[in-house]
mmCIF file of C-alpha atoms in Angstrom:
data_model
loop_
_atom_site.group_PDB
_atom_site.id
_atom_site.type_symbol
_atom_site.label_atom_id
_atom_site.label_comp_id
_atom_site.label_asym_id
_atom_site.label_seq_id
_atom_site.Cartn_x
_atom_site.Cartn_y
_atom_site.Cartn_z
ATOM 1 C CA UNK A 1 15.030 -11.096 -21.818
ATOM 2 C CA UNK A 2 14.509 -13.944 -19.431
ATOM 3 C CA UNK A 3 18.632 -12.432 -18.034
ATOM 4 C CA UNK A 4 16.847 -8.750 -17.977
ATOM 5 C CA UNK A 5 13.849 -10.145 -15.970
ATOM 6 C CA UNK A 6 15.985 -12.019 -13.497
ATOM 7 C CA UNK A 7 18.494 -9.219 -12.875
ATOM 8 C CA UNK A 8 15.642 -6.209 -12.707
ATOM 9 C CA UNK A 9 13.642 -8.769 -10.385
ATOM 10 C CA UNK A 10 15.720 -10.889 -8.588
ATOM 11 C CA UNK A 11 14.420 -15.100 -7.154
ATOM 12 C CA UNK A 12 14.440 -13.567 -3.974
ATOM 13 C CA UNK A 13 15.257 -11.121 -1.252
ATOM 14 C CA UNK A 14 17.895 -10.371 1.604
ATOM 15 C CA UNK A 15 15.950 -8.647 4.671
ATOM 16 C CA UNK A 16 18.721 -7.209 6.547
ATOM 17 C CA UNK A 17 16.627 -6.420 9.858
ATOM 18 C CA UNK A 18 18.871 -6.084 12.447
ATOM 19 C CA UNK A 19 22.087 -7.334 11.304
ATOM 20 C CA UNK A 20 23.952 -4.645 11.991
ATOM 21 C CA UNK A 21 22.435 -4.973 15.711
ATOM 22 C CA UNK A 22 22.901 -9.012 16.038
ATOM 23 C CA UNK A 23 22.355 -7.962 19.747
ATOM 24 C CA UNK A 24 18.187 -7.572 19.267
ATOM 25 C CA UNK A 25 17.752 -10.832 17.522
ATOM 26 C CA UNK A 26 17.522 -13.475 20.087
ATOM 27 C CA UNK A 27 14.846 -11.138 22.666
ATOM 28 C CA UNK A 28 12.698 -10.063 19.262
ATOM 29 C CA UNK A 29 12.090 -12.846 18.919
ATOM 30 C CA UNK A 30 11.490 -14.141 21.941
ATOM 31 C CA UNK A 31 8.788 -10.988 21.920
ATOM 32 C CA UNK A 32 7.367 -11.988 18.396
ATOM 33 C CA UNK A 33 7.409 -15.716 20.036
ATOM 34 C CA UNK A 34 5.173 -14.356 23.096
ATOM 35 C CA UNK A 35 3.369 -11.523 21.264
ATOM 36 C CA UNK A 36 1.589 -13.299 18.223
ATOM 37 C CA UNK A 37 -0.017 -16.486 20.432
ATOM 38 C CA UNK A 38 -1.334 -13.277 22.564
ATOM 39 C CA UNK A 39 -2.452 -11.001 19.721
ATOM 40 C CA UNK A 40 -4.219 -14.493 17.691
ATOM 41 C CA UNK A 41 -5.756 -15.805 21.028
ATOM 42 C CA UNK A 42 -7.146 -12.028 22.338
ATOM 43 C CA UNK A 43 -8.638 -11.666 19.270
ATOM 44 C CA UNK A 44 -10.070 -14.869 18.415
ATOM 45 C CA UNK A 45 -11.918 -14.592 21.554
ATOM 46 C CA UNK A 46 -13.259 -11.001 21.065
ATOM 47 C CA UNK A 47 -14.836 -12.719 17.922
ATOM 48 C CA UNK A 48 -16.124 -15.701 19.807
ATOM 49 C CA UNK A 49 -17.217 -13.147 23.174
ATOM 50 C CA UNK A 50 -18.996 -11.032 20.193
ATOM 51 C CA UNK A 51 -20.552 -14.056 18.054
ATOM 52 C CA UNK A 52 -22.088 -16.102 21.028
ATOM 53 C CA UNK A 53 -23.217 -13.308 23.594
ATOM 54 C CA UNK A 54 -26.603 -12.489 21.984
ATOM 55 C CA UNK A 55 -26.178 -8.995 24.507
ATOM 56 C CA UNK A 56 -23.092 -8.288 22.074
ATOM 57 C CA UNK A 57 -25.163 -8.106 18.555
ATOM 58 C CA UNK A 58 -25.061 -4.908 17.912
ATOM 59 C CA UNK A 59 -22.597 -2.841 15.159
ATOM 60 C CA UNK A 60 -20.394 -1.701 17.639
ATOM 61 C CA UNK A 61 -19.462 -5.470 18.278
ATOM 62 C CA UNK A 62 -20.710 -6.424 14.297
ATOM 63 C CA UNK A 63 -17.605 -3.696 13.342
ATOM 64 C CA UNK A 64 -14.977 -4.807 16.697
ATOM 65 C CA UNK A 65 -15.409 -8.410 15.018
ATOM 66 C CA UNK A 66 -14.403 -7.072 11.928
ATOM 67 C CA UNK A 67 -11.263 -4.961 13.359
ATOM 68 C CA UNK A 68 -10.579 -8.672 15.446
ATOM 69 C CA UNK A 69 -10.467 -10.532 12.078
ATOM 70 C CA UNK A 70 -8.392 -8.053 9.922
ATOM 71 C CA UNK A 71 -5.887 -7.776 13.148
ATOM 72 C CA UNK A 72 -5.323 -11.816 13.262
ATOM 73 C CA UNK A 73 -4.283 -11.270 9.137
ATOM 74 C CA UNK A 74 -2.496 -8.571 9.657
ATOM 75 C CA UNK A 75 0.159 -10.133 12.021
ATOM 76 C CA UNK A 76 0.166 -13.473 10.574
ATOM 77 C CA UNK A 77 1.401 -11.342 7.059
ATOM 78 C CA UNK A 78 4.656 -10.545 8.457
ATOM 79 C CA UNK A 79 5.030 -12.655 11.861
ATOM 80 C CA UNK A 80 5.704 -15.744 10.805
ATOM 81 C CA UNK A 81 8.149 -14.507 7.952
ATOM 82 C CA UNK A 82 9.989 -12.463 10.888
ATOM 83 C CA UNK A 83 10.271 -15.410 13.492
ATOM 84 C CA UNK A 84 11.644 -17.549 10.698
ATOM 85 C CA UNK A 85 14.478 -15.229 9.773
ATOM 86 C CA UNK A 86 15.237 -13.836 13.219
ATOM 87 C CA UNK A 87 15.685 -17.468 14.132
ATOM 88 C CA UNK A 88 17.597 -18.349 11.222
ATOM 89 C CA UNK A 89 21.099 -17.359 9.632
ATOM 90 C CA UNK A 90 18.928 -17.137 6.119
ATOM 91 C CA UNK A 91 17.089 -14.000 6.091
ATOM 92 C CA UNK A 92 15.937 -14.234 2.483
ATOM 93 C CA UNK A 93 12.170 -14.448 1.624
ATOM 94 C CA UNK A 94 11.518 -15.233 -2.405
ATOM 95 C CA UNK A 95 10.600 -12.731 -4.880
ATOM 96 C CA UNK A 96 7.016 -14.040 -5.383
ATOM 97 C CA UNK A 97 6.678 -14.519 -1.174
ATOM 98 C CA UNK A 98 7.565 -10.385 -1.006
ATOM 99 C CA UNK A 99 5.168 -9.823 -3.660
ATOM 100 C CA UNK A 100 2.349 -11.459 -1.570
ATOM 101 C CA UNK A 101 3.662 -10.027 1.630
ATOM 102 C CA UNK A 102 3.701 -6.097 -0.100
ATOM 103 C CA UNK A 103 -0.236 -6.986 -1.580
ATOM 104 C CA UNK A 104 -1.433 -8.614 1.629
ATOM 105 C CA UNK A 105 -0.472 -6.840 4.335
ATOM 106 C CA UNK A 106 -1.119 -3.022 2.623
ATOM 107 C CA UNK A 107 -4.783 -4.359 2.079
ATOM 108 C CA UNK A 108 -4.998 -5.476 6.039
ATOM 109 C CA UNK A 109 -3.176 -1.540 6.973
ATOM 110 C CA UNK A 110 -5.603 0.049 3.987
ATOM 111 C CA UNK A 111 -8.535 -1.094 5.492
ATOM 112 C CA UNK A 112 -7.721 -0.455 9.132
ATOM 113 C CA UNK A 113 -7.180 2.667 8.175
ATOM 114 C CA UNK A 114 -11.339 2.679 6.866
ATOM 115 C CA UNK A 115 -12.078 0.492 9.583
ATOM 116 C CA UNK A 116 -11.418 2.559 12.839
ATOM 117 C CA UNK A 117 -13.009 5.412 10.814
ATOM 118 C CA UNK A 118 -16.487 3.768 10.222
ATOM 119 C CA UNK A 119 -16.490 2.605 13.589
ATOM 120 C CA UNK A 120 -15.831 6.018 15.158
ATOM 121 C CA UNK A 121 -18.870 7.395 12.662
ATOM 122 C CA UNK A 122 -21.250 4.932 15.053
ATOM 123 C CA UNK A 123 -20.201 5.618 18.218
ATOM 124 C CA UNK A 124 -20.740 8.978 16.832
ATOM 125 C CA UNK A 125 -24.676 7.772 15.466
ATOM 126 C CA UNK A 126 -24.536 5.970 19.138
ATOM 127 C CA UNK A 127 -24.069 8.628 21.428
ATOM 128 C CA UNK A 128 -24.817 12.195 19.670
ATOM 129 C CA UNK A 129 -28.518 10.612 17.683
ATOM 130 C CA UNK A 130 -29.063 7.693 20.529
ATOM 131 C CA UNK A 131 -32.592 7.446 19.549
ATOM 132 C CA UNK A 132 -32.804 6.944 15.620
ATOM 133 C CA UNK A 133 -29.299 4.395 16.241
ATOM 134 C CA UNK A 134 -31.117 1.239 15.722
ATOM 135 C CA UNK A 135 -32.743 2.531 12.566
ATOM 136 C CA UNK A 136 -30.090 4.173 10.774
ATOM 137 C CA UNK A 137 -27.173 1.526 12.280
ATOM 138 C CA UNK A 138 -29.206 -1.028 10.798
ATOM 139 C CA UNK A 139 -27.838 -4.978 9.562
ATOM 140 C CA UNK A 140 -27.365 -3.663 6.087
ATOM 141 C CA UNK A 141 -26.038 -0.601 6.205
ATOM 142 C CA UNK A 142 -23.005 -2.345 8.927
ATOM 143 C CA UNK A 143 -22.968 -5.236 5.933
ATOM 144 C CA UNK A 144 -22.262 -1.978 3.649
ATOM 145 C CA UNK A 145 -19.686 0.023 5.430
ATOM 146 C CA UNK A 146 -17.502 -2.918 6.392
ATOM 147 C CA UNK A 147 -17.577 -3.963 2.391
ATOM 148 C CA UNK A 148 -16.214 -0.572 1.485
ATOM 149 C CA UNK A 149 -13.322 -0.863 3.940
ATOM 150 C CA UNK A 150 -12.521 -4.165 3.067
ATOM 151 C CA UNK A 151 -12.482 -3.342 -0.871
ATOM 152 C CA UNK A 152 -11.961 -0.306 -0.482
ATOM 153 C CA UNK A 153 -8.192 -1.617 1.638
ATOM 154 C CA UNK A 154 -8.298 -4.096 -1.633
ATOM 155 C CA UNK A 155 -8.553 -1.005 -4.068
ATOM 156 C CA UNK A 156 -5.544 1.088 -2.417
ATOM 157 C CA UNK A 157 -3.114 -2.051 -2.176
ATOM 158 C CA UNK A 158 -3.470 -3.727 -5.242
ATOM 159 C CA UNK A 159 -2.887 -0.679 -8.061
ATOM 160 C CA UNK A 160 0.101 0.591 -5.035
ATOM 161 C CA UNK A 161 2.122 -2.600 -4.885
ATOM 162 C CA UNK A 162 1.543 -3.633 -8.335
ATOM 163 C CA UNK A 163 3.009 0.204 -9.329
ATOM 164 C CA UNK A 164 6.211 -0.392 -6.426
ATOM 165 C CA UNK A 165 6.727 -3.778 -8.218
ATOM 166 C CA UNK A 166 7.277 -2.783 -11.505
ATOM 167 C CA UNK A 167 10.165 -0.250 -10.492
ATOM 168 C CA UNK A 168 13.382 -1.178 -11.881
ATOM 169 C CA UNK A 169 16.041 -2.946 -9.092
ATOM 170 C CA UNK A 170 19.609 -2.754 -10.441
ATOM 171 C CA UNK A 171 19.635 -6.468 -9.518
ATOM 172 C CA UNK A 172 19.995 -4.897 -5.936
ATOM 173 C CA UNK A 173 18.290 -7.263 -3.681
ATOM 174 C CA UNK A 174 18.698 -6.236 -0.305
ATOM 175 C CA UNK A 175 16.220 -4.627 1.149
ATOM 176 C CA UNK A 176 17.157 -2.971 5.111
ATOM 177 C CA UNK A 177 13.837 -3.715 6.376
ATOM 178 C CA UNK A 178 12.203 -6.768 8.113
ATOM 179 C CA UNK A 179 9.285 -7.023 5.502
ATOM 180 C CA UNK A 180 8.362 -6.099 2.210
ATOM 181 C CA UNK A 181 6.874 -2.868 2.349
ATOM 182 C CA UNK A 182 6.146 -0.378 -0.546
ATOM 183 C CA UNK A 183 8.176 2.629 1.062
ATOM 184 C CA UNK A 184 11.458 0.163 1.676
ATOM 185 C CA UNK A 185 10.751 -0.993 -2.139
ATOM 186 C CA UNK A 186 10.851 2.309 -3.247
ATOM 187 C CA UNK A 187 13.675 3.404 -2.074
ATOM 188 C CA UNK A 188 15.811 0.509 -2.710
ATOM 189 C CA UNK A 189 14.993 0.730 -6.324
ATOM 190 C CA UNK A 190 17.028 2.765 -9.026
ATOM 191 C CA UNK A 191 16.132 5.585 -11.939
ATOM 192 C CA UNK A 192 13.061 7.557 -11.639
ATOM 193 C CA UNK A 193 11.197 7.108 -8.397
ATOM 194 C CA UNK A 194 10.282 10.598 -7.833
ATOM 195 C CA UNK A 195 6.582 9.669 -9.575
ATOM 196 C CA UNK A 196 6.104 6.742 -7.303
ATOM 197 C CA UNK A 197 6.982 8.762 -4.615
ATOM 198 C CA UNK A 198 4.241 11.359 -5.085
ATOM 199 C CA UNK A 199 1.569 8.678 -5.975
ATOM 200 C CA UNK A 200 2.309 7.080 -2.786
ATOM 201 C CA UNK A 201 2.620 10.339 -0.760
ATOM 202 C CA UNK A 202 -1.324 11.672 -2.827
ATOM 203 C CA UNK A 203 -3.108 7.775 -2.176
ATOM 204 C CA UNK A 204 -2.019 8.034 1.430
ATOM 205 C CA UNK A 205 -3.440 11.566 2.385
ATOM 206 C CA UNK A 206 -6.406 9.645 1.007
ATOM 207 C CA UNK A 207 -6.294 6.534 3.296
ATOM 208 C CA UNK A 208 -4.916 8.268 6.232
ATOM 209 C CA UNK A 209 -5.576 12.084 6.599
ATOM 210 C CA UNK A 210 -8.798 11.872 5.104
ATOM 211 C CA UNK A 211 -9.988 9.180 7.764
ATOM 212 C CA UNK A 212 -8.068 10.980 10.391
ATOM 213 C CA UNK A 213 -10.010 14.190 9.776
ATOM 214 C CA UNK A 214 -13.390 11.848 9.922
ATOM 215 C CA UNK A 215 -12.413 10.115 13.637
ATOM 216 C CA UNK A 216 -11.245 13.536 15.121
ATOM 217 C CA UNK A 217 -14.618 14.988 13.429
ATOM 218 C CA UNK A 218 -16.452 12.540 15.141
ATOM 219 C CA UNK A 219 -14.754 12.742 18.768
ATOM 220 C CA UNK A 220 -15.204 16.599 18.587
ATOM 221 C CA UNK A 221 -19.476 15.894 18.219
ATOM 222 C CA UNK A 222 -18.993 13.047 21.108
ATOM 223 C CA UNK A 223 -16.960 15.836 23.168
ATOM 224 C CA UNK A 224 -19.459 18.199 22.755
ATOM 225 C CA UNK A 225 -22.541 16.031 23.366
ATOM 226 C CA UNK A 226 -20.628 14.191 26.302
ATOM 227 C CA UNK A 227 -19.911 16.891 28.363
ATOM 228 C CA UNK A 228 -23.633 17.406 28.707
ATOM 229 C CA UNK A 229 -24.484 14.365 29.945
ATOM 230 C CA UNK A 230 -25.697 13.492 33.574
ATOM 231 C CA UNK A 231 -22.485 11.762 35.221
ATOM 232 C CA UNK A 232 -23.766 7.830 35.099
ATOM 233 C CA UNK A 233 -24.092 8.543 30.900
ATOM 234 C CA UNK A 234 -21.208 10.970 30.691
ATOM 235 C CA UNK A 235 -18.822 7.853 31.988
ATOM 236 C CA UNK A 236 -20.244 4.898 29.962
ATOM 237 C CA UNK A 237 -19.661 7.102 27.111
ATOM 238 C CA UNK A 238 -15.658 7.649 28.005
ATOM 239 C CA UNK A 239 -15.616 4.389 28.597
ATOM 240 C CA UNK A 240 -16.577 2.521 24.863
ATOM 241 C CA UNK A 241 -14.842 5.985 23.301
ATOM 242 C CA UNK A 242 -11.306 5.552 25.635
ATOM 243 C CA UNK A 243 -10.646 2.506 23.907
ATOM 244 C CA UNK A 244 -11.407 3.508 20.413
ATOM 245 C CA UNK A 245 -9.456 6.427 20.437
ATOM 246 C CA UNK A 246 -6.188 4.543 22.372
ATOM 247 C CA UNK A 247 -6.263 2.262 19.374
ATOM 248 C CA UNK A 248 -6.835 5.309 16.743
ATOM 249 C CA UNK A 249 -3.536 6.931 18.023
ATOM 250 C CA UNK A 250 -1.553 3.893 18.216
ATOM 251 C CA UNK A 251 -2.191 2.968 14.663
ATOM 252 C CA UNK A 252 -2.820 6.092 13.096
ATOM 253 C CA UNK A 253 0.734 8.056 14.960
ATOM 254 C CA UNK A 254 3.070 4.724 14.304
ATOM 255 C CA UNK A 255 1.604 4.230 10.172
ATOM 256 C CA UNK A 256 1.905 8.128 9.694
ATOM 257 C CA UNK A 257 5.101 8.306 10.663
ATOM 258 C CA UNK A 258 6.547 6.126 7.913
ATOM 259 C CA UNK A 259 3.606 6.912 4.723
ATOM 260 C CA UNK A 260 3.065 10.292 5.045
ATOM 261 C CA UNK A 261 6.760 11.222 4.073
ATOM 262 C CA UNK A 262 8.782 10.644 1.639
ATOM 263 C CA UNK A 263 10.319 7.054 1.415
ATOM 264 C CA UNK A 264 13.677 8.962 -0.045
ATOM 265 C CA UNK A 265 13.845 10.779 3.767
ATOM 266 C CA UNK A 266 13.244 7.673 5.873
ATOM 267 C CA UNK A 267 15.648 7.395 7.873
ATOM 268 C CA UNK A 268 17.194 3.482 8.254
ATOM 269 C CA UNK A 269 15.922 1.923 11.502
ATOM 270 C CA UNK A 270 12.253 3.883 11.825
ATOM 271 C CA UNK A 271 10.526 1.866 9.675
ATOM 272 C CA UNK A 272 11.576 -1.368 11.455
ATOM 273 C CA UNK A 273 10.377 -0.208 14.367
ATOM 274 C CA UNK A 274 7.361 0.974 13.343
ATOM 275 C CA UNK A 275 6.203 -1.969 11.027
ATOM 276 C CA UNK A 276 7.124 -3.869 14.500
ATOM 277 C CA UNK A 277 4.066 -1.252 16.075
ATOM 278 C CA UNK A 278 1.545 -1.068 13.615
ATOM 279 C CA UNK A 279 1.883 -4.873 12.706
ATOM 280 C CA UNK A 280 2.668 -6.227 15.663
ATOM 281 C CA UNK A 281 2.613 -4.126 18.634
ATOM 282 C CA UNK A 282 -1.261 -2.855 17.583
ATOM 283 C CA UNK A 283 -3.095 -5.840 16.660
ATOM 284 C CA UNK A 284 -1.920 -7.877 20.514
ATOM 285 C CA UNK A 285 -2.881 -4.853 22.195
ATOM 286 C CA UNK A 286 -6.649 -4.175 20.296
ATOM 287 C CA UNK A 287 -7.991 -7.002 22.145
ATOM 288 C CA UNK A 288 -7.211 -5.459 25.825
ATOM 289 C CA UNK A 289 -7.862 -2.325 25.433
ATOM 290 C CA UNK A 290 -10.695 -2.924 23.831
ATOM 291 C CA UNK A 291 -11.505 -6.324 27.250
ATOM 292 C CA UNK A 292 -10.319 -3.929 29.807
ATOM 293 C CA UNK A 293 -12.246 -0.282 29.106
ATOM 294 C CA UNK A 294 -15.554 -2.529 27.802
ATOM 295 C CA UNK A 295 -17.796 -3.546 31.166
ATOM 296 C CA UNK A 296 -19.811 -5.726 28.670
ATOM 297 C CA UNK A 297 -16.579 -7.677 27.533
ATOM 298 C CA UNK A 298 -15.462 -8.177 30.900
ATOM 299 C CA UNK A 299 -18.883 -9.467 32.241
ATOM 300 C CA UNK A 300 -19.546 -11.886 29.375
ATOM 301 C CA UNK A 301 -15.143 -13.225 29.373
ATOM 302 C CA UNK A 302 -16.358 -13.937 33.366
ATOM 303 C CA UNK A 303 -19.284 -15.404 32.693
ATOM 304 C CA UNK A 304 -18.450 -17.227 30.038
ATOM 305 C CA UNK A 305 -15.165 -18.556 32.255
ATOM 306 C CA UNK A 306 -17.232 -19.489 35.152
ATOM 307 C CA UNK A 307 -19.927 -21.465 33.047
ATOM 308 C CA UNK A 308 -16.706 -23.389 31.788
ATOM 309 C CA UNK A 309 -15.057 -23.931 34.738
ATOM 310 C CA UNK A 310 -18.542 -25.331 36.432
ATOM 311 C CA UNK A 311 -19.332 -27.426 34.008
ATOM 312 C CA UNK A 312 -15.887 -29.322 34.530
#
C-alpha cells in the first residue's frame, strides 16, 4: 500500500522551469531579486500610508490596503521558491511544499478576483451615488465585503486544489513549470481527467468571468455618469478609476489566458510567463500604479518623507 502511495504521489516534484532555455535563468533570477523587494516595499508603503494618514481612512483605501496585503502574500507564495530553484541546480519542491503552494497561491488568486470586483463596486457607489456613499459603504459593510472576498477565495481554492491533488500521477514527478499550479498538475496527471478539466473551467467562469462582468458593468455606469460631470470632477474621477482599470486588465488578462481554456490545450511556455505576470509583475506594479495616478497618496507619501527628513 505504501509503495502505491509513493508511486502515485512522489516525495518531491522537479520543476523544470526554463531548463530548455538556460540562458533565461540568470536574467530571471536577477529580475526577481529586484522586483520582489520592490513589491514588498511598495505594498507595505501603501498599507502604512493608508493606516497612518486620517485623510485616507475611507472605504477605497480600506480595500486598497486589503489588496496590498493580498499582493504581498500572493508574490511571497511563489517568488522565494522560484529564487531557490533558479539559483541552484536542484530544482525541486517537496510534495507537501507543492500542496501548500497550490492551496495558498490559488487562495490568493481567487481572493484577488473577488476583491477587484468589490473595489469596482465601491467606485460605482462613490461616483454614481455620491450623496449616499458614506451611508451605503459603512465600516460594517466594508468589513463584510472584504471577508466575503477572502472567504470566497478560500472556498474556491480548497476543493479545487484538493481534487487536483487526488489525481494519479503514475510515478511522474516532473512539472514543466516554475510553480505548482492547478492546470499544470491536471495536464501532468495520467488517466481520466476530463472531469477535472470541466470542473476547473466551470469554477473559473464563476471566479473570473462573473466578477469581470460586474467590473465592466460598474465601469459602464461610471463612464455614463463621468461624462455628465464638469471637467474638474471628471478629471478626479478618471484619476481614481483609471488606476483600478489598469490593475484589472493586467490581472484578468493574464489569468483568463490560462484558466479559461482546457489544461490539455495550454502551450509549453505560456503558463510560465503568465504565472510570472500575475504572480510577480502585477503585485510589483500595483503600488506604483495606484501611487502615480492618485494625488492623495502622492501627497501623503511626500509629506511623510518630508516629515522623516526634517526630523533627522
